[in-house]
């Protein structure tokens, strides 16, 4: 993509430097906490399904071939991703029309309801065919609501954060992602260790899903207490009116090049993300014969380490730029996936830990940077909608299908190295996408004035502009 084409799409109109937004540190902190906590709850809910995939296959599908049960479970996991683009097309433009805050509150409560309801579904042994039907129904509710979550949460933080610290604040969104996965993995691991396999299949698997109800109410309360973002409040009424009449058509017509770039970036990032954070415990237990508890404990330790350094990655992206960090992560997966899976295949705890850590360090470069890089692709008046559409199209095609595709490919080829080759192919696409992406670190969001942390910075900017 040529730079002039990208500029035409992502920077449709220059904003005078004399207009400067001075952020309120307390409000930025509240916005970041509410968005990150909501994201943590979302991925806690989704992580539960991944980590309980084997158990859920036994509970909700007819007994017989264990591989068929696992494939059925992962197919149901993937179903939620099929409706994510629909959710993005509904909630994204709605967020550009009525505001980010209201839509994020709505997606939060819908996700909690869908997850809580899964914990109440009777097993296949109790109600037969209706068990998987109800499971699919509530997975669709989860997927539809999630369609408006990432685009809105990343937009919310990006529009609140000062330009020079957008990477740092944006990294808290994925801090929430890792926290949600850790919470889910930790709870499932503790339940497995305490209750045992039989009790988990009988009733233990329900406990984590039922916890989602009260957690959702907490997230809803935090989000409703926030003010709308400064960037959205600055939008002229005619810009919002345009969004109402035809935002989706405008997004596909005017921003299709940037959408393709967004889909490529998100696709590469999500294949590697879901492979490591969602699929890896199942790979260790189902393909390598590790116990559920051991596989989860190893991943839990690696994720806890990533949690400690992810904000440092955000700071580095503010200092050195988004592209160097994104390229490091993509090249890491391209070059290290095969050695990592060869190590994992050795079977010893040190080897598996080293292999998972190699993948984790590559992933954290993407996690800590992407939530600041993606919102900067689109201007304010279509940011929520365009990002939700591009992100969810890509996640639907490449992210949520990752466990299903890898399981099917391993079954077809008989090779336990299939996940490595799949990650390398995704990373190659990611390398090309990053190369075509324009650097946006420390720059104002497209269509918005500069955003600074202090009045002194604002005065300096105005002075520089006049001279």
Short mmCIF file of C-alpha atoms in Angstrom, two decimals:
data_model
loop_
_atom_site.label_atom_id
_atom_site.label_comp_id
_atom_site.label_asym_id
_atom_site.label_seq_id
_atom_site.Cartn_x
_atom_site.Cartn_y
_atom_site.Cartn_z
CA UNK A 1 0.00 0.00 0.00
CA UNK A 2 1.45 3.34 -1.00
CA UNK A 3 1.88 5.93 1.71
CA UNK A 4 -0.20 8.50 -0.15
CA UNK A 5 -3.12 6.02 -0.38
CA UNK A 6 -2.84 5.28 3.31
CA UNK A 7 -2.68 8.97 4.15
CA UNK A 8 -5.76 9.66 2.06
CA UNK A 9 -7.75 7.02 3.94
CA UNK A 10 -6.45 7.31 7.47
CA UNK A 11 -5.84 11.07 7.56
CA UNK A 12 -8.78 12.55 5.62
CA UNK A 13 -8.36 16.01 7.10
CA UNK A 14 -5.61 17.83 8.93
CA UNK A 15 -6.32 19.18 12.42
CA UNK A 16 -4.64 22.41 13.40
CA UNK A 17 -2.05 22.05 16.13
CA UNK A 18 -3.61 25.05 17.88
CA UNK A 19 -6.38 22.63 18.93
CA UNK A 20 -4.84 20.52 21.69
CA UNK A 21 -6.54 18.09 24.08
CA UNK A 22 -5.06 18.06 27.59
CA UNK A 23 -5.90 14.72 29.18
CA UNK A 24 -7.07 14.26 32.76
CA UNK A 25 -4.79 11.62 34.31
CA UNK A 26 -7.52 10.39 36.67
CA UNK A 27 -10.01 10.01 33.83
CA UNK A 28 -7.44 8.21 31.67
CA UNK A 29 -6.75 5.82 34.55
CA UNK A 30 -10.46 5.12 35.07
CA UNK A 31 -11.00 4.57 31.34
CA UNK A 32 -8.07 2.18 31.11
CA UNK A 33 -9.21 0.20 34.15
CA UNK A 34 -12.78 -0.12 32.90
CA UNK A 35 -11.75 -1.16 29.39
CA UNK A 36 -9.04 -3.55 30.59
CA UNK A 37 -11.28 -5.13 33.23
CA UNK A 38 -14.01 -5.66 30.65
CA UNK A 39 -11.46 -7.23 28.30
CA UNK A 40 -10.22 -9.45 31.15
CA UNK A 41 -13.76 -10.67 31.77
CA UNK A 42 -14.33 -11.30 28.07
CA UNK A 43 -11.22 -13.45 27.78
CA UNK A 44 -11.88 -15.12 31.09
CA UNK A 45 -15.17 -16.25 29.57
CA UNK A 46 -13.60 -17.34 26.29
CA UNK A 47 -10.59 -18.92 27.99
CA UNK A 48 -12.86 -21.12 30.08
CA UNK A 49 -14.23 -22.80 26.98
CA UNK A 50 -10.74 -23.40 25.58
CA UNK A 51 -9.34 -24.89 28.78
CA UNK A 52 -12.42 -27.06 29.33
CA UNK A 53 -12.68 -28.18 25.69
CA UNK A 54 -12.00 -31.85 26.41
CA UNK A 55 -14.45 -31.95 29.34
CA UNK A 56 -17.13 -30.05 27.39
CA UNK A 57 -16.73 -32.49 24.51
CA UNK A 58 -17.61 -35.34 26.89
CA UNK A 59 -20.51 -33.46 28.49
CA UNK A 60 -22.27 -32.07 25.42
CA UNK A 61 -21.59 -34.55 22.61
CA UNK A 62 -22.35 -38.28 22.14
CA UNK A 63 -19.77 -40.65 23.55
CA UNK A 64 -17.57 -42.53 21.10
CA UNK A 65 -14.39 -41.38 19.37
CA UNK A 66 -12.57 -38.89 21.64
CA UNK A 67 -11.09 -37.03 18.64
CA UNK A 68 -14.59 -36.53 17.20
CA UNK A 69 -15.78 -35.20 20.57
CA UNK A 70 -12.84 -32.79 20.72
CA UNK A 71 -13.43 -31.66 17.13
CA UNK A 72 -17.12 -31.13 17.96
CA UNK A 73 -16.15 -29.07 20.99
CA UNK A 74 -13.73 -26.91 18.99
CA UNK A 75 -16.29 -26.55 16.19
CA UNK A 76 -18.69 -25.14 18.78
CA UNK A 77 -15.86 -22.88 19.97
CA UNK A 78 -15.43 -21.67 16.38
CA UNK A 79 -19.19 -21.07 15.92
CA UNK A 80 -19.01 -18.02 18.20
CA UNK A 81 -16.48 -16.49 15.84
CA UNK A 82 -18.77 -16.85 12.83
CA UNK A 83 -21.14 -14.22 14.25
CA UNK A 84 -18.40 -11.89 15.51
CA UNK A 85 -18.31 -9.94 12.20
CA UNK A 86 -22.09 -9.50 12.46
CA UNK A 87 -21.65 -8.20 16.01
CA UNK A 88 -18.89 -5.88 14.78
CA UNK A 89 -21.09 -4.56 11.97
CA UNK A 90 -23.91 -3.88 14.44
CA UNK A 91 -22.03 -2.60 17.49
CA UNK A 92 -19.17 -0.82 15.68
CA UNK A 93 -21.26 1.73 13.74
CA UNK A 94 -23.53 2.02 16.80
CA UNK A 95 -20.48 3.06 18.82
CA UNK A 96 -19.66 5.70 16.22
CA UNK A 97 -23.26 6.91 16.36
CA UNK A 98 -24.32 6.93 20.02
CA UNK A 99 -20.92 6.79 21.69
CA UNK A 100 -18.32 4.27 22.84
CA UNK A 101 -19.46 4.08 26.48
CA UNK A 102 -23.04 2.84 25.97
CA UNK A 103 -22.09 0.14 23.49
CA UNK A 104 -19.26 -1.16 25.68
CA UNK A 105 -21.70 -1.45 28.59
CA UNK A 106 -24.12 -3.40 26.38
CA UNK A 107 -21.48 -5.85 25.10
CA UNK A 108 -20.30 -6.43 28.68
CA UNK A 109 -23.68 -7.52 29.99
CA UNK A 110 -24.48 -9.66 26.92
CA UNK A 111 -21.19 -11.55 27.29
CA UNK A 112 -21.86 -12.21 30.97
CA UNK A 113 -25.38 -13.49 30.27
CA UNK A 114 -24.18 -15.84 27.52
CA UNK A 115 -21.41 -17.30 29.68
CA UNK A 116 -23.59 -17.65 32.78
CA UNK A 117 -26.26 -19.46 30.74
CA UNK A 118 -23.74 -22.06 29.48
CA UNK A 119 -23.15 -23.05 33.11
CA UNK A 120 -26.86 -23.92 33.44
CA UNK A 121 -27.25 -26.17 30.37
CA UNK A 122 -28.07 -29.85 31.15
CA UNK A 123 -25.69 -32.46 29.71
CA UNK A 124 -26.17 -34.58 26.58
CA UNK A 125 -26.95 -37.54 28.82
CA UNK A 126 -29.84 -35.57 30.36
CA UNK A 127 -31.50 -33.87 27.37
CA UNK A 128 -29.77 -35.37 24.34
CA UNK A 129 -29.73 -33.34 21.12
CA UNK A 130 -30.84 -30.13 22.87
CA UNK A 131 -27.64 -29.92 24.93
CA UNK A 132 -25.32 -29.07 22.00
CA UNK A 133 -28.08 -26.91 20.45
CA UNK A 134 -28.30 -24.75 23.60
CA UNK A 135 -24.51 -24.65 23.86
CA UNK A 136 -24.28 -23.34 20.30
CA UNK A 137 -27.05 -20.79 20.96
CA UNK A 138 -25.27 -19.25 23.94
CA UNK A 139 -21.92 -19.40 22.16
CA UNK A 140 -23.57 -17.31 19.45
CA UNK A 141 -24.66 -14.78 22.10
CA UNK A 142 -21.07 -14.65 23.34
CA UNK A 143 -19.68 -14.22 19.83
CA UNK A 144 -22.19 -11.54 18.84
CA UNK A 145 -21.45 -9.44 21.92
CA UNK A 146 -17.70 -9.89 21.56
CA UNK A 147 -17.96 -8.41 18.07
CA UNK A 148 -18.25 -4.99 19.66
CA UNK A 149 -15.75 -5.47 22.47
CA UNK A 150 -12.17 -5.21 21.18
CA UNK A 151 -12.81 -2.45 18.66
CA UNK A 152 -14.63 -0.43 21.30
CA UNK A 153 -12.21 -1.06 24.17
CA UNK A 154 -9.10 -0.29 22.12
CA UNK A 155 -10.78 2.80 20.65
CA UNK A 156 -11.82 3.92 24.13
CA UNK A 157 -8.28 3.74 25.54
CA UNK A 158 -6.64 5.19 22.42
CA UNK A 159 -8.98 8.20 22.40
CA UNK A 160 -8.36 8.93 26.09
CA UNK A 161 -4.58 8.45 26.12
CA UNK A 162 -2.02 11.21 25.43
CA UNK A 163 -0.19 10.70 22.12
CA UNK A 164 3.22 10.04 23.68
CA UNK A 165 1.92 7.33 26.04
CA UNK A 166 -0.72 5.62 23.88
CA UNK A 167 1.36 2.46 23.62
CA UNK A 168 1.75 2.23 27.39
CA UNK A 169 -1.93 2.78 28.13
CA UNK A 170 -3.00 0.57 25.22
CA UNK A 171 -0.91 -2.30 26.57
CA UNK A 172 -3.25 -2.49 29.57
CA UNK A 173 -5.97 -3.79 27.26
CA UNK A 174 -3.92 -6.89 26.57
CA UNK A 175 -2.83 -6.92 30.21
CA UNK A 176 -6.55 -7.53 30.73
CA UNK A 177 -6.52 -10.26 28.09
CA UNK A 178 -3.68 -12.12 29.82
CA UNK A 179 -5.30 -11.57 33.22
CA UNK A 180 -8.53 -13.11 31.92
CA UNK A 181 -6.70 -16.11 30.51
CA UNK A 182 -4.70 -16.52 33.72
CA UNK A 183 -7.87 -16.29 35.80
CA UNK A 184 -9.56 -18.92 33.64
CA UNK A 185 -6.51 -21.21 33.54
CA UNK A 186 -5.90 -20.83 37.27
CA UNK A 187 -9.52 -21.57 38.18
CA UNK A 188 -9.74 -24.58 35.86
CA UNK A 189 -6.41 -25.92 37.13
CA UNK A 190 -7.50 -25.54 40.77
CA UNK A 191 -10.81 -27.26 40.07
CA UNK A 192 -9.11 -30.15 38.26
CA UNK A 193 -6.70 -30.61 41.15
CA UNK A 194 -9.38 -30.33 43.83
CA UNK A 195 -12.35 -32.14 42.27
CA UNK A 196 -10.72 -34.66 39.93
CA UNK A 197 -11.74 -35.67 36.39
CA UNK A 198 -14.99 -37.41 37.29
CA UNK A 199 -16.32 -34.55 39.42
CA UNK A 200 -15.27 -32.01 36.77
CA UNK A 201 -17.32 -33.86 34.18
CA UNK A 202 -20.28 -34.24 36.55
CA UNK A 203 -20.54 -30.68 37.89
CA UNK A 204 -17.16 -28.97 38.35
CA UNK A 205 -17.04 -27.50 34.83
CA UNK A 206 -20.14 -25.41 35.62
CA UNK A 207 -18.54 -23.40 38.44
CA UNK A 208 -16.31 -21.12 36.30
CA UNK A 209 -19.16 -20.29 33.91
CA UNK A 210 -21.51 -19.36 36.75
CA UNK A 211 -18.93 -16.94 38.18
CA UNK A 212 -19.28 -14.84 34.99
CA UNK A 213 -22.65 -13.42 36.11
CA UNK A 214 -21.48 -11.35 39.11
CA UNK A 215 -18.23 -10.45 37.32
CA UNK A 216 -20.27 -9.02 34.45
CA UNK A 217 -22.24 -6.80 36.82
CA UNK A 218 -18.99 -5.38 38.23
CA UNK A 219 -17.72 -4.61 34.72
CA UNK A 220 -21.03 -3.01 33.77
CA UNK A 221 -20.91 -0.74 36.83
CA UNK A 222 -17.37 0.43 36.02
CA UNK A 223 -18.16 1.18 32.40
CA UNK A 224 -21.35 3.11 33.14
CA UNK A 225 -19.42 5.43 35.48
CA UNK A 226 -17.18 6.69 32.68
CA UNK A 227 -17.56 9.82 30.56
CA UNK A 228 -17.52 9.65 26.76
CA UNK A 229 -14.08 9.96 25.12
CA UNK A 230 -12.79 13.48 24.29
CA UNK A 231 -12.33 12.54 20.62
CA UNK A 232 -15.96 11.43 20.25
CA UNK A 233 -17.21 14.52 22.07
CA UNK A 234 -15.32 16.69 19.57
CA UNK A 235 -17.06 15.11 16.58
CA UNK A 236 -19.25 17.56 14.71
CA UNK A 237 -22.97 16.65 14.59
CA UNK A 238 -22.83 16.24 10.79
CA UNK A 239 -20.08 13.61 11.16
CA UNK A 240 -22.28 11.59 13.49
CA UNK A 241 -25.25 11.98 11.13
CA UNK A 242 -23.18 10.63 8.26
CA UNK A 243 -22.30 7.64 10.43
CA UNK A 244 -25.98 6.94 11.07
CA UNK A 245 -26.93 6.91 7.38
CA UNK A 246 -24.31 4.69 5.92
CA UNK A 247 -21.27 3.97 7.98
CA UNK A 248 -20.80 0.38 6.81
CA UNK A 249 -21.03 1.32 3.14
CA UNK A 250 -18.61 4.16 3.68
CA UNK A 251 -16.16 1.92 5.54
CA UNK A 252 -16.03 -0.67 2.75
CA UNK A 253 -16.04 1.94 -0.01
CA UNK A 254 -13.50 4.46 1.30
CA UNK A 255 -11.31 2.44 3.66
CA UNK A 256 -11.08 -0.95 1.95
CA UNK A 257 -7.28 -0.81 1.57
CA UNK A 258 -6.82 -0.06 5.26
CA UNK A 259 -9.38 -2.77 6.11
CA UNK A 260 -7.31 -5.33 4.19
CA UNK A 261 -4.21 -4.22 6.08
CA UNK A 262 -6.11 -4.49 9.38
CA UNK A 263 -7.38 -7.98 8.51
CA UNK A 264 -3.83 -9.14 7.65
CA UNK A 265 -2.32 -7.74 10.86
CA UNK A 266 -5.09 -9.12 13.07
CA UNK A 267 -5.12 -12.49 11.29
CA UNK A 268 -1.42 -13.08 11.85
CA UNK A 269 -1.66 -11.89 15.43
CA UNK A 270 -4.73 -13.96 16.29
CA UNK A 271 -3.55 -17.26 14.81
CA UNK A 272 -0.49 -17.09 17.04
CA UNK A 273 -2.51 -15.74 19.99
CA UNK A 274 -5.17 -18.47 19.96
CA UNK A 275 -2.62 -21.17 19.18
CA UNK A 276 -0.64 -20.34 22.31
CA UNK A 277 -3.19 -19.06 24.82
CA UNK A 278 -6.22 -21.17 23.87
CA UNK A 279 -5.05 -24.30 22.06
CA UNK A 280 -1.75 -25.10 23.79
CA UNK A 281 -3.19 -26.85 26.91
CA UNK A 282 -5.29 -29.12 24.66
CA UNK A 283 -2.25 -29.80 22.45
CA UNK A 284 -0.19 -30.80 25.48
CA UNK A 285 -2.88 -33.10 26.88
CA UNK A 286 -4.51 -34.53 23.75
CA UNK A 287 -1.53 -34.79 21.38
CA UNK A 288 1.39 -35.26 23.79
CA UNK A 289 -0.39 -37.10 26.60
CA UNK A 290 0.28 -34.54 29.33
CA UNK A 291 -2.22 -34.26 32.16
CA UNK A 292 -4.62 -31.32 31.96
CA UNK A 293 -3.20 -29.87 35.18
CA UNK A 294 0.47 -30.03 34.12
CA UNK A 295 -0.18 -28.41 30.74
CA UNK A 296 -2.21 -25.61 32.27
CA UNK A 297 0.36 -24.98 35.01
CA UNK A 298 3.16 -24.53 32.47
CA UNK A 299 1.08 -22.11 30.38
CA UNK A 300 -0.06 -20.34 33.53
CA UNK A 301 3.54 -19.68 34.56
CA UNK A 302 4.50 -18.36 31.14
CA UNK A 303 1.44 -16.09 30.98
CA UNK A 304 2.21 -14.72 34.44
CA UNK A 305 5.70 -13.82 33.21
CA UNK A 306 4.28 -12.12 30.10
CA UNK A 307 1.90 -10.18 32.35
CA UNK A 308 4.92 -8.74 34.20
CA UNK A 309 6.56 -7.38 31.03
CA UNK A 310 3.68 -6.44 28.73
CA UNK A 311 3.52 -2.80 29.91
CA UNK A 312 7.27 -2.49 29.25
CA UNK A 313 6.54 -3.52 25.66
CA UNK A 314 3.97 -0.72 25.45
CA UNK A 315 6.55 1.78 26.73
CA UNK A 316 9.09 0.52 24.19
CA UNK A 317 6.56 0.99 21.39
CA UNK A 318 6.08 4.61 22.49
CA UNK A 319 9.82 5.16 22.46
CA UNK A 320 10.97 3.23 19.39
CA UNK A 321 7.76 2.94 17.38
CA UNK A 322 5.00 0.39 16.79
CA UNK A 323 6.59 -1.16 13.68
CA UNK A 324 9.87 -2.37 15.28
CA UNK A 325 7.97 -4.15 18.09
CA UNK A 326 5.37 -5.65 15.73
CA UNK A 327 8.08 -6.82 13.32
CA UNK A 328 10.04 -8.40 16.19
CA UNK A 329 6.97 -10.41 17.20
CA UNK A 330 6.15 -11.55 13.66
CA UNK A 331 9.75 -12.53 12.90
CA UNK A 332 9.88 -14.33 16.24
CA UNK A 333 7.01 -16.60 15.22
CA UNK A 334 8.41 -17.05 11.72
CA UNK A 335 11.86 -18.12 12.94
CA UNK A 336 11.18 -19.68 16.35
CA UNK A 337 7.93 -21.64 15.93
CA UNK A 338 9.57 -24.80 14.61
CA UNK A 339 12.39 -24.87 17.22
CA UNK A 340 9.80 -24.14 19.93
CA UNK A 341 7.53 -27.05 18.96
CA UNK A 342 10.52 -29.37 18.62
CA UNK A 343 11.42 -28.45 22.20
CA UNK A 344 7.82 -28.94 23.36
CA UNK A 345 7.84 -32.35 21.70
CA UNK A 346 10.75 -33.42 23.92
CA UNK A 347 8.20 -33.86 26.71
CA UNK A 348 10.21 -32.73 29.72
CA UNK A 349 8.96 -29.83 31.83
CA UNK A 350 12.07 -27.64 31.15
CA UNK A 351 11.85 -28.28 27.39
CA UNK A 352 8.12 -27.56 27.22
CA UNK A 353 8.53 -24.43 29.35
CA UNK A 354 11.36 -23.17 27.12
CA UNK A 355 9.36 -23.81 23.95
CA UNK A 356 6.22 -22.13 25.26
CA UNK A 357 8.30 -19.20 26.54
CA UNK A 358 9.88 -18.69 23.10
CA UNK A 359 6.42 -18.41 21.60
CA UNK A 360 5.22 -16.25 24.49
CA UNK A 361 8.01 -13.68 24.10
CA UNK A 362 7.15 -13.34 20.41
CA UNK A 363 3.48 -12.97 21.24
CA UNK A 364 3.98 -10.32 23.93
CA UNK A 365 5.62 -8.03 21.35
CA UNK A 366 2.32 -8.13 19.47
CA UNK A 367 0.08 -8.03 22.54
CA UNK A 368 1.80 -4.97 23.99
CA UNK A 369 1.68 -2.99 20.75
CA UNK A 370 -1.34 -3.95 18.66
CA UNK A 371 -4.00 -2.23 20.77
CA UNK A 372 -2.27 1.13 20.18
CA UNK A 373 -1.43 0.46 16.52
CA UNK A 374 -4.84 -0.68 15.26
CA UNK A 375 -7.02 2.29 16.37
CA UNK A 376 -4.56 4.63 14.61
CA UNK A 377 -5.44 3.07 11.24
CA UNK A 378 -8.82 4.85 11.04
CA UNK A 379 -10.20 8.38 11.63
CA UNK A 380 -12.40 9.20 14.62
CA UNK A 381 -15.77 9.26 12.85
CA UNK A 382 -15.46 5.63 11.67
CA UNK A 383 -12.83 4.27 14.08
CA UNK A 384 -15.07 2.06 16.24
CA UNK A 385 -16.99 0.70 13.24
CA UNK A 386 -14.05 0.17 10.87
CA UNK A 387 -11.86 -1.44 13.52
CA UNK A 388 -14.70 -3.68 14.71
CA UNK A 389 -15.43 -4.82 11.15
CA UNK A 390 -11.79 -5.44 10.18
CA UNK A 391 -10.83 -7.02 13.49
CA UNK A 392 -13.79 -9.37 13.68
CA UNK A 393 -13.69 -10.45 10.04
CA UNK A 394 -10.10 -11.49 10.61
CA UNK A 395 -10.71 -13.15 13.97
CA UNK A 396 -13.67 -15.04 12.49
CA UNK A 397 -11.65 -16.36 9.57
CA UNK A 398 -8.31 -17.00 11.24
CA UNK A 399 -8.46 -16.68 15.04
CA UNK A 400 -11.38 -18.70 16.32
CA UNK A 401 -10.84 -21.43 13.75
CA UNK A 402 -7.23 -22.00 14.85
CA UNK A 403 -7.85 -24.82 17.40
CA UNK A 404 -10.24 -26.58 15.00
CA UNK A 405 -7.93 -26.25 11.97
CA UNK A 406 -4.83 -27.37 13.87
CA UNK A 407 -6.63 -30.36 15.43
CA UNK A 408 -7.96 -31.40 12.01
CA UNK A 409 -4.54 -30.96 10.33
CA UNK A 410 -2.78 -33.03 13.00
CA UNK A 411 -5.42 -35.74 12.56
CA UNK A 412 -4.97 -35.65 8.76
CA UNK A 413 -1.16 -35.46 8.63
CA UNK A 414 -0.21 -37.29 11.82
CA UNK A 415 2.44 -34.62 12.46
CA UNK A 416 2.64 -32.90 15.85
CA UNK A 417 4.63 -30.09 14.20
CA UNK A 418 1.59 -28.86 12.25
CA UNK A 419 0.94 -25.96 14.68
CA UNK A 420 4.47 -24.65 14.03
CA UNK A 421 3.98 -24.58 10.26
CA UNK A 422 0.58 -22.94 10.66
CA UNK A 423 2.04 -20.22 12.91
CA UNK A 424 4.92 -19.63 10.47
CA UNK A 425 2.52 -19.15 7.55
CA UNK A 426 0.51 -16.64 9.60
CA UNK A 427 3.68 -14.83 10.68
CA UNK A 428 4.84 -14.47 7.06
CA UNK A 429 1.61 -12.64 6.26
CA UNK A 430 2.16 -10.54 9.37
CA UNK A 431 5.69 -9.55 8.32
CA UNK A 432 4.36 -8.25 4.99
CA UNK A 433 1.48 -6.40 6.70
CA UNK A 434 3.78 -4.70 9.22
CA UNK A 435 6.11 -3.63 6.39
CA UNK A 436 3.15 -1.89 4.72
CA UNK A 437 1.91 -0.22 7.90
CA UNK A 438 2.69 3.44 8.54
CA UNK A 439 4.39 4.37 11.82
CA UNK A 440 1.98 6.13 14.19
CA UNK A 441 3.82 6.27 17.53
CA UNK A 442 3.66 9.66 19.31
CA UNK A 443 1.39 11.08 16.57
CA UNK A 444 -2.20 12.28 17.02
CA UNK A 445 -4.95 9.86 16.07
CA UNK A 446 -6.25 10.50 12.53
CA UNK A 447 -8.96 13.13 12.56
CA UNK A 448 -8.19 14.22 16.13
CA UNK A 449 -6.10 17.10 17.52
CA UNK A 450 -2.89 16.37 19.41
CA UNK A 451 -3.44 14.93 22.88
CA UNK A 452 -0.99 15.74 25.67
CA UNK A 453 -0.67 15.01 29.37
CA UNK A 454 -0.03 18.54 30.70
CA UNK A 455 -0.83 22.19 30.00
CA UNK A 456 2.91 22.83 29.61
CA UNK A 457 3.08 20.36 26.71
CA UNK A 458 0.04 22.00 25.14
CA UNK A 459 1.59 25.46 25.42
CA UNK A 460 4.82 24.18 23.86
CA UNK A 461 2.93 22.63 20.94
CA UNK A 462 1.02 25.86 20.28
CA UNK A 463 4.23 27.86 20.50
CA UNK A 464 6.01 25.51 18.05
CA UNK A 465 3.06 25.77 15.66
CA UNK A 466 3.11 29.60 15.68
CA UNK A 467 6.84 29.76 15.03
#
